[in-house]
Each structure stands twice: as structure tokens, then as C-alpha cells.
């Protein structure tokens, strides 16, 4: 490094020794061949050159530095638009210095020197050239304690002198020194610089900002389709991501990638999802995003209002249910009939008759598809006829017999009360049940006539 550069505080780093190339008196010597410099600083790359003794200095017509060629010919940095206003050649007899100001990261390249004379074949390029690496300051973060972070201001280049370091919190200078302790989880940002280049600060480090969550498609999410959720957060160092599904106790983690991929999403994947972004500086949770998977109705089920036997004149209610999203609409059919019987989830037959007996099924449909239930057989119970017959037999046979027996008993009691003397034994009358009530009546009449004759005697 020249004395001028040293005096101006240029941050230039020399990493190798001189190398000389020569051929028949032609040669270029670079010192050094590898240079590392801070972004934003100024660097000088020097070389010396030689040529055969038959050539005089007055024969040197052109000297320049280059990094690339056009149509097989080197392009001088002076004419390269990427270096416009930032490049200067400082040359004299047999040596030349390249000065580049306001170094940028894309200035990293291999630089070569070329000189040309007015003699036939009198031109030479020093190859290989000088490798220039541009670097910036970086803040290295570690967490030696659970609640405190250790920050160090570093560069991949070795500084040729011991500089002073400055620390900045949210852009304001707060401290000096090569390291700094801060509280974990702080929402502040931190950066550093070195003396002489305070305006060339390191990138700020900070905890993740509020993560945002996006879904791969803004259209309706359909079962069996591919869906990708993406979590992103502004953070330095770069954040790591963890995905969670909400309302599962505890919320389980699904992925530790920025993307949560469902290659064939299912209805069971519906729910609320959120992500957590974290780095050494802290952690931040995103808002939840709702995933609503649409699907055609599943196989419907049919239930009847009563498990008891159905009798004529009763009310029967059939209910159809199917898992679907969006909710299904329902239509009722009787087997072997084309026209629907009813619409709606519930089908009611208020006055069930024998002609209503048969197999019924429902169809569930939405905009994703449709599905039919299995048939459900309902019929009038056979016990209905038995009940009617039993009722008729009771009315026609049993009740008249009972009434007749009651009348005879009352008549006999009256007769006995009018003819029986005191202390005279009372004759007991036995009643017998007969299957034929006419025979019972005749027998009672004959008994009465016999008793009257005995009274007359």
C-alpha cells in the first residue's frame, strides 16, 4: 500500500507476495496478487513491467487495466461503464497503479495490466493478474446465556491496523469496542462500523418481524389438490420456520421449513394454521390462516324416527345425513320410481298407509358432486290385522256373555230375597261359563221353571 493510501486511512488488505511473469524480456510484476478490501473503501493495485532493451520508453503507446474482453480484445476499465468515475490510473516509467474508489461487491474480480508499444508484436498482458475480494463488516451473533446475546463486529479481511469499532442501535451510536452484549428478544436492530468508515456500516441484525402467511392459490381449495402454505419474515440472521395447526392441544408442529406442502389435501386438513419465525435474536408468531377444503358429499346415512313397528295411520320421519363441504342439499326417492318424493334433509309421511310401504333412499349433492344412500325399507307391521281381529272378537263374543251372566246373577238374587224364610238355608247357585251364550240362557230358564214348580207344591 502506498504512503498516500496509508495516510488517508484506506482499508486495504494484502494477502500474498509478489509474482513476476516474464518472457524474452517482457514481464509484469504484481504486488500483491491477492487483495481484500472493505466495501465502500478505496483500493490501490500496483504493478511494475519490463520490456526488451531494444524498445525505448518512448515506444510505449498505451497502458491500462482490465477485467474482461470484447471480441477477443481487453476492455480498459476507464471505458467500462460499471467503473465510470471510480477508476484512476497512476502510471510512470515501468510501473502503474490502479485506484478504485467506492468499492462495490461486484468489483470482486481478477485485474490484469496490459501495455502496448509501437513495435510489431510489441504488446504484453500480465497473467494471471490480481484477485480483488470486496467484503463488508458483519455482526456475528451468539447466545452464551439464556437471556443475553453476544455480538462481534467482524470482517473476512484482516485489517492492516487495529481500528476502533462503533456500535449502533436503531441507527444511533451507542457504544465502542469489538463486541457488545444485548438482551435476547429485543425488538431493536444493531450494526457496527470501523473508524474512518463510519458510513460503511455492517448490515443490521434484528429479531424476526411479524411473519406473513400466504397460500399458493387464491381459488377454492378442493380435496386431493396440491396446496402450499408459505411463511416469510424479515429477519437477520435469516429466520427458521416452524408450522403449527391451531386448536390441537398442544398445537403440534407440522414442518420446519418456510413451506408447508399438502401434495393431496384432505378434508381432515381443514383448520387454522400459523407459523413461528425464529433466529438467535428472538422469535415471532404469525396470524392464523384458515384452510377450508371443499369436497363432494360422502355416502349418506338414513335414519327413521322410531325403531318400533310402524302401524297404519302413524307418522314416519326419515332423516338423511352426509358429510359435505359446502353443505349438501337432499332429495328423497322411492325405489323403482323416477320422480322425487320430497326435498330437504327430513322427509315426513304423516299418515302412513300400506301403499307407502317400500324402499326409500336419499341423494346428497353440492357443487363438488353427489352421492346416494343405500335403500331403507319401511312397511306396515303385520300385527295390525291381529289387533283388529282381537278387538272384534272381544266386542262380539266376550262382552255379551259377561253381560248375560251379570243379569242372571242379579235376577236370582232378587228371587232368593223374596222367598227365603229366616234361618232357612240359602241354596248356592253355581255359575258355569259356556262357550255358547244361547245354551247358557236356555239352561238358566229351565232351572227357573223347576224352582217355581217346587214353590207351588
Short mmCIF file of C-alpha atoms in Angstrom, two decimals:
data_model
loop_
_atom_site.label_atom_id
_atom_site.label_comp_id
_atom_site.label_asym_id
_atom_site.label_seq_id
_atom_site.Cartn_x
_atom_site.Cartn_y
_atom_site.Cartn_z
CA UNK A 1 0.00 0.00 0.00
CA UNK A 2 1.29 3.44 -0.92
CA UNK A 3 2.09 6.05 1.68
CA UNK A 4 -0.75 8.17 0.33
CA UNK A 5 -3.23 5.38 0.94
CA UNK A 6 -1.96 4.75 4.43
CA UNK A 7 -2.24 8.40 5.33
CA UNK A 8 -5.82 8.59 4.12
CA UNK A 9 -6.84 5.58 6.21
CA UNK A 10 -7.78 3.32 3.29
CA UNK A 11 -8.82 -0.13 4.42
CA UNK A 12 -6.71 -2.36 2.16
CA UNK A 13 -5.62 -5.89 2.98
CA UNK A 14 -2.58 -7.57 1.42
CA UNK A 15 -2.72 -11.35 1.43
CA UNK A 16 0.15 -12.65 -0.75
CA UNK A 17 3.67 -11.99 -2.07
CA UNK A 18 4.91 -10.63 -5.37
CA UNK A 19 4.76 -12.74 -8.50
CA UNK A 20 6.74 -11.93 -11.68
CA UNK A 21 5.87 -13.10 -15.14
CA UNK A 22 8.48 -12.65 -17.87
CA UNK A 23 9.08 -13.90 -21.40
CA UNK A 24 12.03 -12.77 -23.58
CA UNK A 25 12.32 -9.56 -21.61
CA UNK A 26 8.58 -8.96 -21.41
CA UNK A 27 7.09 -9.13 -17.90
CA UNK A 28 4.61 -7.76 -15.34
CA UNK A 29 5.08 -7.96 -11.58
CA UNK A 30 2.03 -7.63 -9.29
CA UNK A 31 2.48 -6.80 -5.63
CA UNK A 32 0.46 -8.40 -4.12
CA UNK A 33 -1.55 -10.88 -6.19
CA UNK A 34 -4.48 -11.07 -3.73
CA UNK A 35 -6.17 -8.04 -2.20
CA UNK A 36 -9.10 -7.87 0.23
CA UNK A 37 -10.86 -4.56 0.90
CA UNK A 38 -13.92 -3.29 2.69
CA UNK A 39 -16.97 -2.35 0.73
CA UNK A 40 -17.11 1.41 0.23
CA UNK A 41 -13.37 1.89 0.71
CA UNK A 42 -10.67 2.78 -1.85
CA UNK A 43 -8.07 0.29 -3.01
CA UNK A 44 -4.79 0.56 -4.94
CA UNK A 45 -3.47 -2.31 -7.04
CA UNK A 46 0.17 -1.85 -8.15
CA UNK A 47 2.41 -3.46 -10.73
CA UNK A 48 5.72 -2.93 -12.49
CA UNK A 49 6.51 -4.04 -16.02
CA UNK A 50 9.54 -4.71 -18.24
CA UNK A 51 10.21 -4.93 -21.98
CA UNK A 52 13.18 -5.83 -24.18
CA UNK A 53 16.08 -3.40 -24.29
CA UNK A 54 15.56 -2.69 -27.98
CA UNK A 55 12.33 -0.93 -27.03
CA UNK A 56 12.54 2.52 -25.53
CA UNK A 57 10.09 4.08 -23.13
CA UNK A 58 9.05 6.49 -25.85
CA UNK A 59 7.80 3.47 -27.76
CA UNK A 60 5.16 2.71 -25.07
CA UNK A 61 1.91 3.86 -26.58
CA UNK A 62 -0.79 2.55 -24.19
CA UNK A 63 -1.07 1.13 -20.67
CA UNK A 64 -4.34 0.08 -18.96
CA UNK A 65 -6.06 -2.31 -16.56
CA UNK A 66 -8.94 -4.63 -17.43
CA UNK A 67 -11.12 -7.47 -16.14
CA UNK A 68 -12.94 -8.58 -19.30
CA UNK A 69 -12.59 -8.70 -23.05
CA UNK A 70 -14.75 -7.82 -26.00
CA UNK A 71 -14.30 -9.52 -29.36
CA UNK A 72 -11.09 -11.04 -28.04
CA UNK A 73 -9.60 -7.69 -27.03
CA UNK A 74 -9.23 -6.37 -23.43
CA UNK A 75 -11.55 -3.51 -22.41
CA UNK A 76 -9.94 -0.74 -20.35
CA UNK A 77 -11.62 -0.07 -17.01
CA UNK A 78 -11.66 3.63 -17.88
CA UNK A 79 -14.16 2.92 -20.64
CA UNK A 80 -16.17 0.33 -18.65
CA UNK A 81 -19.49 1.87 -17.57
CA UNK A 82 -19.53 -0.18 -14.34
CA UNK A 83 -16.43 1.72 -13.15
CA UNK A 84 -17.36 5.12 -14.54
CA UNK A 85 -15.99 7.91 -12.33
CA UNK A 86 -14.45 5.47 -9.84
CA UNK A 87 -11.25 4.38 -11.62
CA UNK A 88 -7.91 6.17 -11.98
CA UNK A 89 -4.53 5.06 -13.45
CA UNK A 90 -1.40 6.45 -11.82
CA UNK A 91 1.47 5.40 -14.06
CA UNK A 92 5.12 6.33 -14.74
CA UNK A 93 8.10 4.63 -16.44
CA UNK A 94 7.83 0.88 -15.87
CA UNK A 95 5.19 0.93 -13.13
CA UNK A 96 1.46 1.60 -12.91
CA UNK A 97 -1.12 1.77 -10.11
CA UNK A 98 -4.86 1.14 -10.41
CA UNK A 99 -7.04 3.07 -7.93
CA UNK A 100 -10.70 2.10 -7.44
CA UNK A 101 -12.89 4.23 -5.18
CA UNK A 102 -16.22 3.41 -3.50
CA UNK A 103 -15.69 -0.31 -3.81
CA UNK A 104 -18.73 -2.46 -4.52
CA UNK A 105 -19.30 -6.14 -4.03
CA UNK A 106 -19.42 -6.78 -7.79
CA UNK A 107 -15.93 -5.25 -8.09
CA UNK A 108 -14.60 -8.58 -6.87
CA UNK A 109 -12.68 -9.91 -9.90
CA UNK A 110 -9.25 -10.68 -11.35
CA UNK A 111 -7.48 -7.49 -12.56
CA UNK A 112 -4.76 -7.58 -15.24
CA UNK A 113 -2.34 -4.98 -16.59
CA UNK A 114 -1.57 -4.62 -20.34
CA UNK A 115 0.91 -2.38 -22.14
CA UNK A 116 1.40 -1.83 -25.87
CA UNK A 117 4.29 -0.40 -27.92
CA UNK A 118 4.63 0.91 -31.46
CA UNK A 119 6.75 -2.10 -32.39
CA UNK A 120 5.34 -5.05 -34.34
CA UNK A 121 4.10 -7.61 -31.79
CA UNK A 122 5.07 -5.25 -29.03
CA UNK A 123 2.24 -5.81 -26.53
CA UNK A 124 2.03 -7.81 -23.35
CA UNK A 125 -0.52 -8.78 -20.63
CA UNK A 126 0.49 -9.87 -17.18
CA UNK A 127 -1.39 -13.10 -16.47
CA UNK A 128 -2.54 -14.32 -14.01
CA UNK A 129 -3.47 -10.96 -12.53
CA UNK A 130 -4.50 -9.68 -9.08
CA UNK A 131 -7.54 -11.17 -7.31
CA UNK A 132 -9.59 -8.49 -5.57
CA UNK A 133 -12.16 -9.52 -2.93
CA UNK A 134 -14.65 -6.99 -1.61
CA UNK A 135 -16.19 -7.64 1.78
CA UNK A 136 -18.28 -5.77 4.30
CA UNK A 137 -18.41 -5.77 8.05
CA UNK A 138 -20.65 -8.41 9.57
CA UNK A 139 -22.16 -8.76 13.03
CA UNK A 140 -21.70 -12.26 14.40
CA UNK A 141 -24.36 -13.23 16.96
CA UNK A 142 -24.10 -15.95 19.61
CA UNK A 143 -26.16 -16.78 22.69
CA UNK A 144 -23.85 -17.70 25.56
CA UNK A 145 -26.61 -17.05 28.12
CA UNK A 146 -30.34 -17.77 28.03
CA UNK A 147 -31.30 -14.10 28.21
CA UNK A 148 -28.25 -12.36 26.71
CA UNK A 149 -26.70 -12.23 23.26
CA UNK A 150 -23.05 -11.60 22.39
CA UNK A 151 -22.35 -9.60 19.22
CA UNK A 152 -18.99 -9.25 17.49
CA UNK A 153 -18.06 -6.92 14.62
CA UNK A 154 -16.08 -8.96 12.08
CA UNK A 155 -14.71 -8.89 8.55
CA UNK A 156 -13.39 -11.70 6.36
CA UNK A 157 -10.42 -9.44 5.62
CA UNK A 158 -7.55 -8.98 8.05
CA UNK A 159 -7.23 -5.30 8.89
CA UNK A 160 -3.66 -3.91 8.49
CA UNK A 161 -4.08 -1.86 11.64
CA UNK A 162 -6.08 -2.06 14.86
CA UNK A 163 -9.23 0.02 14.18
CA UNK A 164 -11.82 1.42 16.54
CA UNK A 165 -15.26 -0.18 16.38
CA UNK A 166 -18.55 1.62 16.79
CA UNK A 167 -21.95 0.13 17.63
CA UNK A 168 -25.34 1.46 16.57
CA UNK A 169 -28.79 0.75 17.99
CA UNK A 170 -31.63 1.60 15.61
CA UNK A 171 -29.15 3.78 13.72
CA UNK A 172 -27.89 5.70 16.76
CA UNK A 173 -24.32 5.29 18.03
CA UNK A 174 -24.36 3.70 21.49
CA UNK A 175 -21.01 2.08 22.23
CA UNK A 176 -17.45 1.31 21.15
CA UNK A 177 -15.47 -1.91 21.15
CA UNK A 178 -15.36 -5.03 19.01
CA UNK A 179 -18.17 -6.78 20.95
CA UNK A 180 -21.50 -5.93 22.56
CA UNK A 181 -23.98 -7.65 24.90
CA UNK A 182 -27.74 -7.21 24.30
CA UNK A 183 -30.96 -8.71 25.70
CA UNK A 184 -32.48 -11.69 23.87
CA UNK A 185 -35.80 -10.95 22.24
CA UNK A 186 -35.13 -7.24 21.85
CA UNK A 187 -37.08 -5.59 19.04
CA UNK A 188 -34.14 -3.25 18.31
CA UNK A 189 -31.65 -3.55 15.44
CA UNK A 190 -27.85 -3.37 15.81
CA UNK A 191 -24.97 -2.64 13.43
CA UNK A 192 -21.26 -1.73 13.60
CA UNK A 193 -18.56 0.17 11.72
CA UNK A 194 -14.82 0.86 11.96
CA UNK A 195 -13.04 4.15 12.37
CA UNK A 196 -12.53 6.06 9.16
CA UNK A 197 -15.51 4.32 7.54
CA UNK A 198 -18.37 5.11 9.86
CA UNK A 199 -20.69 5.49 6.86
CA UNK A 200 -19.88 1.93 5.75
CA UNK A 201 -21.76 0.12 8.47
CA UNK A 202 -22.45 -3.55 8.65
CA UNK A 203 -25.94 -4.86 7.80
CA UNK A 204 -28.21 -4.58 10.84
CA UNK A 205 -29.11 -7.67 12.83
CA UNK A 206 -32.58 -7.99 14.39
CA UNK A 207 -35.20 -10.47 15.55
CA UNK A 208 -37.90 -11.64 13.10
CA UNK A 209 -40.63 -9.18 12.29
CA UNK A 210 -44.28 -10.33 12.29
CA UNK A 211 -44.35 -13.26 9.84
CA UNK A 212 -46.79 -13.27 6.95
CA UNK A 213 -48.55 -16.40 5.72
CA UNK A 214 -49.72 -16.95 2.15
CA UNK A 215 -51.45 -19.80 0.32
CA UNK A 216 -50.38 -20.97 -3.14
CA UNK A 217 -53.83 -20.49 -4.66
CA UNK A 218 -56.44 -17.82 -4.11
CA UNK A 219 -59.06 -20.08 -5.69
CA UNK A 220 -61.25 -22.59 -3.87
CA UNK A 221 -59.25 -25.36 -2.19
CA UNK A 222 -60.55 -28.72 -3.40
CA UNK A 223 -59.90 -32.13 -1.87
CA UNK A 224 -56.97 -34.05 -3.43
CA UNK A 225 -55.45 -30.87 -4.90
CA UNK A 226 -51.92 -29.61 -4.12
CA UNK A 227 -51.71 -26.69 -1.69
CA UNK A 228 -48.63 -24.89 -0.35
CA UNK A 229 -48.56 -22.51 2.61
CA UNK A 230 -45.60 -20.10 2.78
CA UNK A 231 -44.27 -18.31 5.85
CA UNK A 232 -41.94 -15.34 5.48
CA UNK A 233 -40.43 -12.84 7.88
CA UNK A 234 -37.93 -10.03 7.65
CA UNK A 235 -35.05 -11.12 9.90
CA UNK A 236 -31.26 -11.02 10.12
CA UNK A 237 -29.82 -13.57 10.69
CA UNK A 238 -32.29 -15.35 8.43
CA UNK A 239 -35.18 -16.89 10.33
CA UNK A 240 -36.01 -20.55 10.76
CA UNK A 241 -39.68 -21.50 10.50
CA UNK A 242 -42.00 -23.93 12.29
CA UNK A 243 -45.60 -24.63 11.24
CA UNK A 244 -48.46 -25.39 13.66
CA UNK A 245 -52.13 -26.36 13.41
CA UNK A 246 -54.33 -24.42 15.82
CA UNK A 247 -56.76 -25.82 18.41
CA UNK A 248 -54.95 -29.13 18.73
CA UNK A 249 -53.85 -29.42 22.35
CA UNK A 250 -50.97 -28.93 22.36
CA UNK A 251 -50.61 -27.43 18.90
CA UNK A 252 -48.40 -29.93 17.03
CA UNK A 253 -45.62 -28.78 14.72
CA UNK A 254 -46.03 -29.90 11.11
CA UNK A 255 -42.91 -28.68 9.36
CA UNK A 256 -39.68 -26.81 9.99
CA UNK A 257 -39.47 -25.29 6.53
CA UNK A 258 -40.70 -21.98 5.11
CA UNK A 259 -43.21 -24.00 3.06
CA UNK A 260 -45.90 -26.36 4.33
CA UNK A 261 -46.86 -28.58 1.38
CA UNK A 262 -50.02 -30.68 1.03
CA UNK A 263 -49.47 -32.77 -2.08
CA UNK A 264 -53.03 -34.18 -1.87
CA UNK A 265 -55.00 -32.19 0.67
CA UNK A 266 -57.88 -33.92 2.51
CA UNK A 267 -60.97 -32.74 4.35
CA UNK A 268 -59.25 -33.61 7.63
CA UNK A 269 -56.60 -30.98 6.80
CA UNK A 270 -59.14 -28.16 7.17
CA UNK A 271 -58.37 -25.85 10.08
CA UNK A 272 -56.35 -22.86 11.29
CA UNK A 273 -52.60 -22.80 10.65
CA UNK A 274 -49.87 -20.44 11.82
CA UNK A 275 -46.08 -20.32 11.70
CA UNK A 276 -43.33 -19.21 14.04
CA UNK A 277 -40.20 -17.44 12.79
CA UNK A 278 -37.11 -17.50 14.99
CA UNK A 279 -33.42 -16.70 14.93
CA UNK A 280 -30.74 -16.06 17.57
CA UNK A 281 -32.20 -12.62 18.19
CA UNK A 282 -35.74 -13.72 19.07
CA UNK A 283 -38.98 -15.29 17.87
CA UNK A 284 -42.30 -14.12 16.43
CA UNK A 285 -45.61 -15.87 15.69
CA UNK A 286 -47.77 -15.15 12.64
CA UNK A 287 -51.51 -14.61 12.47
CA UNK A 288 -53.57 -17.72 11.69
CA UNK A 289 -54.73 -18.59 8.20
CA UNK A 290 -57.88 -20.64 7.59
CA UNK A 291 -57.80 -23.64 5.26
CA UNK A 292 -61.29 -24.74 4.19
CA UNK A 293 -61.16 -27.85 2.00
CA UNK A 294 -64.17 -28.33 -0.29
CA UNK A 295 -65.36 -31.85 -1.14
CA UNK A 296 -68.31 -33.77 -2.57
CA UNK A 297 -70.83 -35.43 -0.22
CA UNK A 298 -69.68 -38.64 1.43
CA UNK A 299 -72.01 -41.71 1.48
CA UNK A 300 -75.26 -40.51 3.13
CA UNK A 301 -76.89 -42.36 6.03
CA UNK A 302 -80.66 -42.66 6.60
CA UNK A 303 -82.36 -42.90 10.00
CA UNK A 304 -86.05 -43.44 10.87
CA UNK A 305 -87.92 -41.64 13.64
CA UNK A 306 -88.81 -44.82 15.55
CA UNK A 307 -87.27 -48.24 15.88
CA UNK A 308 -90.71 -49.71 16.79
CA UNK A 309 -93.01 -51.38 14.26
CA UNK A 310 -94.90 -48.96 12.04
CA UNK A 311 -98.71 -49.16 12.09
CA UNK A 312 -101.27 -47.71 9.76
CA UNK A 313 -102.11 -44.09 10.38
CA UNK A 314 -98.88 -43.34 12.23
CA UNK A 315 -96.34 -40.64 11.31
CA UNK A 316 -92.94 -41.68 9.94
CA UNK A 317 -89.92 -39.36 9.75
CA UNK A 318 -86.81 -40.18 7.67
CA UNK A 319 -83.61 -38.16 8.11
CA UNK A 320 -80.67 -38.07 5.65
CA UNK A 321 -77.15 -37.02 6.72
CA UNK A 322 -73.94 -36.64 4.73
CA UNK A 323 -70.54 -35.08 5.38
CA UNK A 324 -70.01 -32.44 2.66
CA UNK A 325 -68.42 -29.03 2.10
CA UNK A 326 -70.24 -26.90 1.14
CA UNK A 327 -73.27 -28.34 2.93
CA UNK A 328 -75.30 -30.78 0.84
CA UNK A 329 -78.83 -30.43 -0.49
CA UNK A 330 -81.03 -33.52 -0.18
CA UNK A 331 -83.65 -35.19 -2.43
CA UNK A 332 -85.76 -38.23 -1.48
CA UNK A 333 -86.71 -41.07 -3.84
CA UNK A 334 -88.74 -44.25 -3.60
CA UNK A 335 -87.07 -47.21 -5.22
CA UNK A 336 -88.27 -48.01 -8.75
CA UNK A 337 -89.90 -44.59 -9.07
CA UNK A 338 -88.33 -41.85 -11.19
CA UNK A 339 -89.85 -38.72 -9.71
CA UNK A 340 -88.58 -37.47 -6.32
CA UNK A 341 -90.84 -37.82 -3.30
CA UNK A 342 -89.54 -34.82 -1.37
CA UNK A 343 -86.61 -32.45 -0.93
CA UNK A 344 -84.79 -31.45 2.23
CA UNK A 345 -82.85 -33.31 4.86
CA UNK A 346 -86.06 -34.56 6.61
CA UNK A 347 -88.87 -36.50 4.86
CA UNK A 348 -92.15 -36.94 6.85
CA UNK A 349 -95.07 -39.27 5.97
CA UNK A 350 -97.84 -38.05 8.29
CA UNK A 351 -100.49 -40.76 7.67
CA UNK A 352 -98.70 -43.98 6.82
CA UNK A 353 -100.68 -46.48 4.74
CA UNK A 354 -99.93 -49.84 3.24
CA UNK A 355 -99.29 -48.24 -0.15
CA UNK A 356 -96.48 -46.20 1.40
CA UNK A 357 -94.53 -49.35 2.18
CA UNK A 358 -91.31 -49.75 0.21
CA UNK A 359 -87.63 -48.85 -0.02
CA UNK A 360 -86.58 -45.22 0.20
CA UNK A 361 -83.19 -43.55 -0.39
CA UNK A 362 -81.83 -40.02 -0.43
CA UNK A 363 -79.40 -38.19 -2.71
CA UNK A 364 -76.97 -35.60 -1.29
CA UNK A 365 -75.47 -33.10 -3.71
CA UNK A 366 -73.36 -29.90 -3.76
CA UNK A 367 -71.25 -28.11 -6.37
CA UNK A 368 -68.46 -30.68 -5.93
CA UNK A 369 -70.59 -33.75 -6.70
CA UNK A 370 -73.35 -36.05 -5.44
CA UNK A 371 -73.82 -39.36 -3.60
CA UNK A 372 -76.79 -41.73 -2.97
CA UNK A 373 -77.58 -43.53 0.25
CA UNK A 374 -78.39 -47.22 0.44
CA UNK A 375 -82.12 -48.09 0.41
CA UNK A 376 -84.11 -48.10 3.65
CA UNK A 377 -87.17 -50.43 3.76
CA UNK A 378 -90.24 -49.33 5.73
CA UNK A 379 -93.59 -51.22 5.84
CA UNK A 380 -96.82 -51.50 7.85
CA UNK A 381 -96.47 -54.10 10.64
CA UNK A 382 -98.35 -57.46 10.27
CA UNK A 383 -99.63 -57.12 13.87
CA UNK A 384 -102.15 -54.53 12.71
CA UNK A 385 -104.58 -57.23 11.40
CA UNK A 386 -104.17 -59.30 14.55
CA UNK A 387 -105.08 -56.33 16.73
CA UNK A 388 -108.21 -55.62 14.66
CA UNK A 389 -109.39 -59.28 14.84
CA UNK A 390 -108.82 -59.45 18.57
CA UNK A 391 -110.84 -56.27 19.06
CA UNK A 392 -113.76 -57.59 17.00
CA UNK A 393 -113.87 -60.95 18.89
CA UNK A 394 -113.91 -59.08 22.18
CA UNK A 395 -116.83 -56.87 21.14
CA UNK A 396 -118.98 -59.67 19.60
CA UNK A 397 -118.44 -62.67 21.92
CA UNK A 398 -116.85 -61.95 25.25
CA UNK A 399 -118.77 -58.85 26.32
CA UNK A 400 -122.31 -60.24 25.63
CA UNK A 401 -121.54 -63.38 27.66
CA UNK A 402 -120.33 -61.33 30.59
CA UNK A 403 -123.42 -59.11 30.48
CA UNK A 404 -125.76 -62.12 30.43
CA UNK A 405 -124.12 -63.70 33.43
CA UNK A 406 -124.40 -60.48 35.37
CA UNK A 407 -128.14 -60.21 34.58
CA UNK A 408 -128.83 -63.82 35.67
CA UNK A 409 -127.00 -63.36 38.89
CA UNK A 410 -128.94 -60.22 39.73
CA UNK A 411 -132.29 -61.96 38.89
CA UNK A 412 -131.51 -64.94 41.07
CA UNK A 413 -130.52 -62.75 43.94
CA UNK A 414 -133.87 -60.94 43.76
CA UNK A 415 -135.82 -64.17 43.77
CA UNK A 416 -134.00 -65.58 46.74
CA UNK A 417 -134.51 -62.47 48.78
CA UNK A 418 -138.33 -62.67 48.36
CA UNK A 419 -138.91 -66.41 49.25
CA UNK A 420 -136.33 -67.41 51.77
CA UNK A 421 -137.58 -67.71 55.45
CA UNK A 422 -135.42 -66.77 58.40
CA UNK A 423 -132.88 -69.44 59.34
CA UNK A 424 -133.79 -71.32 56.14
CA UNK A 425 -130.66 -72.37 54.36
CA UNK A 426 -129.87 -70.47 51.20
CA UNK A 427 -129.16 -72.53 48.16
CA UNK A 428 -125.94 -71.78 46.45
CA UNK A 429 -126.10 -71.21 42.72
CA UNK A 430 -123.05 -72.21 40.74
CA UNK A 431 -122.29 -70.28 37.59
CA UNK A 432 -120.58 -72.03 34.76
CA UNK A 433 -119.10 -70.43 31.71
CA UNK A 434 -120.16 -71.79 28.38
CA UNK A 435 -118.65 -71.21 25.03
CA UNK A 436 -122.19 -70.72 23.58
CA UNK A 437 -124.18 -67.99 25.36
CA UNK A 438 -127.57 -69.29 23.89
CA UNK A 439 -127.13 -72.63 25.69
CA UNK A 440 -126.34 -70.77 28.84
CA UNK A 441 -129.63 -68.81 28.55
CA UNK A 442 -131.75 -71.98 27.99
CA UNK A 443 -130.23 -73.76 30.96
CA UNK A 444 -130.96 -70.81 33.23
CA UNK A 445 -134.60 -70.66 32.09
CA UNK A 446 -135.17 -74.36 32.73
CA UNK A 447 -133.75 -74.01 36.22
CA UNK A 448 -136.12 -71.12 36.95
CA UNK A 449 -139.24 -73.13 35.86
CA UNK A 450 -138.23 -76.01 38.12
CA UNK A 451 -137.89 -73.73 41.08
CA UNK A 452 -141.39 -72.22 40.51
CA UNK A 453 -142.97 -75.72 40.47
CA UNK A 454 -141.32 -76.58 43.75
CA UNK A 455 -142.74 -73.40 45.30
CA UNK A 456 -146.27 -74.33 44.22
CA UNK A 457 -146.01 -77.77 45.79
#
